[in-house]
């Protein structure tokens, strides 16, 4: 992985970049950067692994539907000052890719916020946009469907790939690509972690 290259490509697209050797360092950075805010969480195995909800709840008001399920939590997360989430794939060329079922994660992350943070493990980085999109569709989404035990070919079949199914339990309904930091977002920080995190 050429960390200098991915960092400079992200910065050229308007993203701030923080490079961390470990997940613990990433959690320390976020805990140091976010105080006294309302904080929304997107569904993310990465954030769960970091223990970030518990950590940030010490001095922020946090909303995560994985911890307190319900539409009120999703709405509060979307209206928060700060939003933290991950991506399904990041291209070394600097594009951020997410696929959503319900749309809460991509819509909340795209709303005007004081700050948005994307925490990205090294396993999610692909060399270019096409390979990142392939990864989001054929690796991240099927693994998420398996985690949720969906009745979809990617979750029930042997081969790990997207079948572009028409299942009622399909989890891939919307695609978000950030070519650059959205102009409605004050700051958007990509926290790169030199460890495998999430799917
Ligand atoms: S579109 Fe269907 S088969 Fe493809 S990853 Fe999503 S749920 Fe699985």
Short mmCIF file of C-alpha atoms and ligand atoms in Angstrom, two decimals:
data_model
loop_
_atom_site.label_atom_id
_atom_site.label_comp_id
_atom_site.label_asym_id
_atom_site.label_seq_id
_atom_site.Cartn_x
_atom_site.Cartn_y
_atom_site.Cartn_z
CA UNK A 1 0.00 0.00 0.00
CA UNK A 2 1.35 3.41 -1.00
CA UNK A 3 0.01 5.46 1.92
CA UNK A 4 1.55 8.69 0.61
CA UNK A 5 -0.27 8.22 -2.68
CA UNK A 6 -3.70 7.54 -1.20
CA UNK A 7 -3.23 10.40 1.28
CA UNK A 8 -2.27 12.94 -1.38
CA UNK A 9 -5.08 11.82 -3.68
CA UNK A 10 -7.65 12.23 -0.89
CA UNK A 11 -6.26 15.63 0.10
CA UNK A 12 -6.41 16.79 -3.52
CA UNK A 13 -10.14 16.00 -3.42
CA UNK A 14 -10.72 18.15 -0.34
CA UNK A 15 -10.64 15.47 2.34
CA UNK A 16 -8.55 15.77 5.49
CA UNK A 17 -6.57 12.62 6.18
CA UNK A 18 -5.36 11.07 9.44
CA UNK A 19 -3.11 8.04 9.11
CA UNK A 20 -3.10 5.60 12.03
CA UNK A 21 -0.98 2.49 12.54
CA UNK A 22 -3.64 0.73 14.62
CA UNK A 23 -7.36 0.72 15.37
CA UNK A 24 -6.55 1.85 18.91
CA UNK A 25 -4.77 4.91 17.53
CA UNK A 26 -7.79 5.72 15.38
CA UNK A 27 -10.09 5.48 18.40
CA UNK A 28 -7.73 7.74 20.37
CA UNK A 29 -7.73 10.31 17.58
CA UNK A 30 -11.53 10.40 17.33
CA UNK A 31 -11.98 10.54 21.10
CA UNK A 32 -9.58 13.47 21.17
CA UNK A 33 -11.24 15.31 18.30
CA UNK A 34 -14.93 15.04 19.24
CA UNK A 35 -16.21 16.64 22.45
CA UNK A 36 -19.58 18.00 23.57
CA UNK A 37 -21.34 17.17 20.29
CA UNK A 38 -24.29 15.19 19.12
CA UNK A 39 -22.78 12.29 17.18
CA UNK A 40 -24.55 9.99 14.72
CA UNK A 41 -23.18 6.56 13.85
CA UNK A 42 -23.67 4.70 10.59
CA UNK A 43 -23.89 0.90 10.64
CA UNK A 44 -20.28 -0.25 10.64
CA UNK A 45 -18.36 -3.25 11.89
CA UNK A 46 -15.30 -1.00 11.92
CA UNK A 47 -16.82 1.41 14.44
CA UNK A 48 -17.97 -1.52 16.56
CA UNK A 49 -14.46 -2.96 16.56
CA UNK A 50 -13.06 0.40 17.71
CA UNK A 51 -15.48 0.51 20.65
CA UNK A 52 -16.21 4.01 19.49
CA UNK A 53 -19.79 4.31 20.70
CA UNK A 54 -18.83 3.67 24.31
CA UNK A 55 -15.74 5.83 24.02
CA UNK A 56 -17.47 8.88 22.52
CA UNK A 57 -20.51 8.55 24.78
CA UNK A 58 -18.31 9.66 27.69
CA UNK A 59 -18.58 13.31 26.67
CA UNK A 60 -20.90 13.39 23.65
CA UNK A 61 -24.54 12.53 22.99
CA UNK A 62 -24.34 9.55 20.64
CA UNK A 63 -27.03 7.95 18.48
CA UNK A 64 -26.55 4.53 16.89
CA UNK A 65 -29.38 2.28 15.76
CA UNK A 66 -27.13 -0.74 16.36
CA UNK A 67 -27.21 0.12 20.08
CA UNK A 68 -30.72 1.57 20.36
CA UNK A 69 -32.78 0.29 17.41
CA UNK A 70 -35.62 2.40 16.10
CA UNK A 71 -36.54 5.15 13.67
CA UNK A 72 -36.08 7.81 16.34
CA UNK A 73 -32.43 6.85 16.73
CA UNK A 74 -31.87 6.90 12.96
CA UNK A 75 -33.47 10.35 12.74
CA UNK A 76 -31.40 11.68 15.65
CA UNK A 77 -28.22 10.31 14.09
CA UNK A 78 -29.03 12.04 10.81
CA UNK A 79 -29.59 15.36 12.59
CA UNK A 80 -26.38 15.16 14.65
CA UNK A 81 -23.57 17.69 14.47
CA UNK A 82 -20.98 15.00 13.76
CA UNK A 83 -21.42 11.80 11.76
CA UNK A 84 -19.02 8.85 11.87
CA UNK A 85 -19.14 5.86 9.58
CA UNK A 86 -16.96 3.80 7.25
CA UNK A 87 -16.96 2.95 3.56
CA UNK A 88 -17.49 -0.25 1.62
CA UNK A 89 -14.46 0.62 -0.47
CA UNK A 90 -11.92 3.38 -1.01
CA UNK A 91 -9.97 3.83 -4.22
CA UNK A 92 -6.31 4.76 -3.99
CA UNK A 93 -7.25 7.44 -6.47
CA UNK A 94 -9.43 8.98 -3.75
CA UNK A 95 -13.08 8.04 -4.36
CA UNK A 96 -15.20 6.88 -1.39
CA UNK A 97 -17.87 4.25 -2.12
CA UNK A 98 -20.82 3.10 -0.04
CA UNK A 99 -23.78 0.85 -0.81
CA UNK A 100 -26.90 1.12 1.32
CA UNK A 101 -30.19 -0.72 1.72
CA UNK A 102 -32.34 1.75 3.62
CA UNK A 103 -30.30 4.82 2.72
CA UNK A 104 -29.78 6.22 6.22
CA UNK A 105 -26.02 5.97 6.09
CA UNK A 106 -25.43 7.57 2.71
CA UNK A 107 -28.09 10.25 3.25
CA UNK A 108 -26.87 11.17 6.75
CA UNK A 109 -23.25 11.27 5.64
CA UNK A 110 -24.20 13.48 2.70
CA UNK A 111 -26.23 15.96 4.74
CA UNK A 112 -24.63 19.20 5.78
CA UNK A 113 -22.69 18.47 8.96
CA UNK A 114 -20.15 20.18 11.13
CA UNK A 115 -17.92 17.20 10.56
CA UNK A 116 -18.01 13.78 8.96
CA UNK A 117 -15.45 11.07 9.69
CA UNK A 118 -14.90 7.95 7.61
CA UNK A 119 -12.81 5.26 9.34
CA UNK A 120 -11.21 2.99 6.73
CA UNK A 121 -9.13 -0.14 7.31
CA UNK A 122 -6.46 -1.13 4.79
CA UNK A 123 -8.50 -4.10 3.56
CA UNK A 124 -11.05 -1.72 2.00
CA UNK A 125 -8.58 0.08 -0.24
CA UNK A 126 -8.47 -0.87 -3.92
CA UNK A 127 -6.11 0.45 -6.59
CA UNK A 128 -8.66 2.43 -8.62
CA UNK A 129 -12.34 3.33 -8.85
CA UNK A 130 -13.44 0.30 -10.89
CA UNK A 131 -11.77 -2.14 -8.52
CA UNK A 132 -13.14 -0.30 -5.49
CA UNK A 133 -16.66 -0.49 -6.90
CA UNK A 134 -16.11 -4.19 -7.62
CA UNK A 135 -14.99 -4.68 -4.02
CA UNK A 136 -18.00 -2.85 -2.58
CA UNK A 137 -20.39 -4.98 -4.66
CA UNK A 138 -18.67 -8.38 -4.54
CA UNK A 139 -16.96 -8.44 -1.15
CA UNK A 140 -18.45 -5.91 1.28
CA UNK A 141 -22.10 -6.34 0.37
CA UNK A 142 -22.15 -10.18 0.31
CA UNK A 143 -20.31 -10.30 3.65
CA UNK A 144 -22.84 -7.88 5.12
CA UNK A 145 -25.69 -9.98 3.70
CA UNK A 146 -24.14 -13.05 5.35
CA UNK A 147 -23.79 -11.22 8.67
CA UNK A 148 -27.49 -10.36 8.47
CA UNK A 149 -28.38 -13.91 7.31
CA UNK A 150 -30.37 -12.54 4.40
CA UNK A 151 -32.17 -14.87 2.01
CA UNK A 152 -30.09 -13.71 -0.93
CA UNK A 153 -27.87 -15.76 -3.26
CA UNK A 154 -24.75 -14.00 -2.00
CA UNK A 155 -25.55 -14.94 1.59
CA UNK A 156 -26.91 -18.45 1.02
CA UNK A 157 -24.62 -19.58 -1.83
CA UNK A 158 -21.04 -20.78 -1.60
CA UNK A 159 -19.37 -18.29 -3.90
CA UNK A 160 -18.65 -14.88 -2.45
CA UNK A 161 -19.90 -12.49 -5.12
CA UNK A 162 -22.84 -10.29 -6.02
CA UNK A 163 -25.53 -11.97 -8.12
CA UNK A 164 -27.36 -8.65 -8.68
CA UNK A 165 -30.34 -10.40 -7.13
CA UNK A 166 -33.96 -9.33 -7.15
CA UNK A 167 -34.55 -10.79 -3.70
CA UNK A 168 -36.96 -8.95 -1.40
CA UNK A 169 -34.15 -9.18 1.16
CA UNK A 170 -31.61 -7.48 -1.12
CA UNK A 171 -29.43 -5.06 0.88
CA UNK A 172 -28.02 -3.14 -2.09
CA UNK A 173 -30.46 -0.43 -3.10
CA UNK A 174 -28.38 2.70 -3.36
CA UNK A 175 -24.82 3.63 -4.27
CA UNK A 176 -22.92 6.66 -3.01
CA UNK A 177 -19.70 7.82 -4.63
CA UNK A 178 -17.85 10.79 -3.20
CA UNK A 179 -15.55 12.18 -5.89
CA UNK A 180 -14.65 15.07 -3.58
CA UNK A 181 -15.66 16.46 -0.20
CA UNK A 182 -19.25 17.61 -0.50
CA UNK A 183 -19.47 21.40 -0.41
CA UNK A 184 -22.26 21.23 2.20
CA UNK A 185 -19.97 19.47 4.67
CA UNK A 186 -17.65 21.74 6.66
CA UNK A 187 -14.95 19.15 7.25
CA UNK A 188 -14.71 15.58 6.03
CA UNK A 189 -11.90 13.47 7.46
CA UNK A 190 -10.80 10.06 6.26
CA UNK A 191 -9.12 8.14 9.09
CA UNK A 192 -6.92 5.57 7.40
CA UNK A 193 -5.89 2.58 9.51
CA UNK A 194 -3.03 0.25 8.64
CA UNK A 195 -4.98 -2.77 9.91
CA UNK A 196 -7.84 -4.83 8.50
CA UNK A 197 -11.14 -3.51 9.86
CA UNK A 198 -14.70 -4.53 9.03
CA UNK A 199 -15.70 -5.75 5.59
S1 LIG B 1 -27.48 -7.22 -4.91
FE1 LIG B 1 -28.24 -9.12 -3.92
S2 LIG B 1 -26.70 -10.67 -4.47
FE2 LIG B 1 -25.74 -8.67 -4.82
S3 LIG B 1 -24.63 -8.27 -2.91
FE3 LIG B 1 -26.63 -7.24 -2.80
S4 LIG B 1 -27.95 -8.68 -1.72
FE4 LIG B 1 -26.17 -9.82 -2.45
#
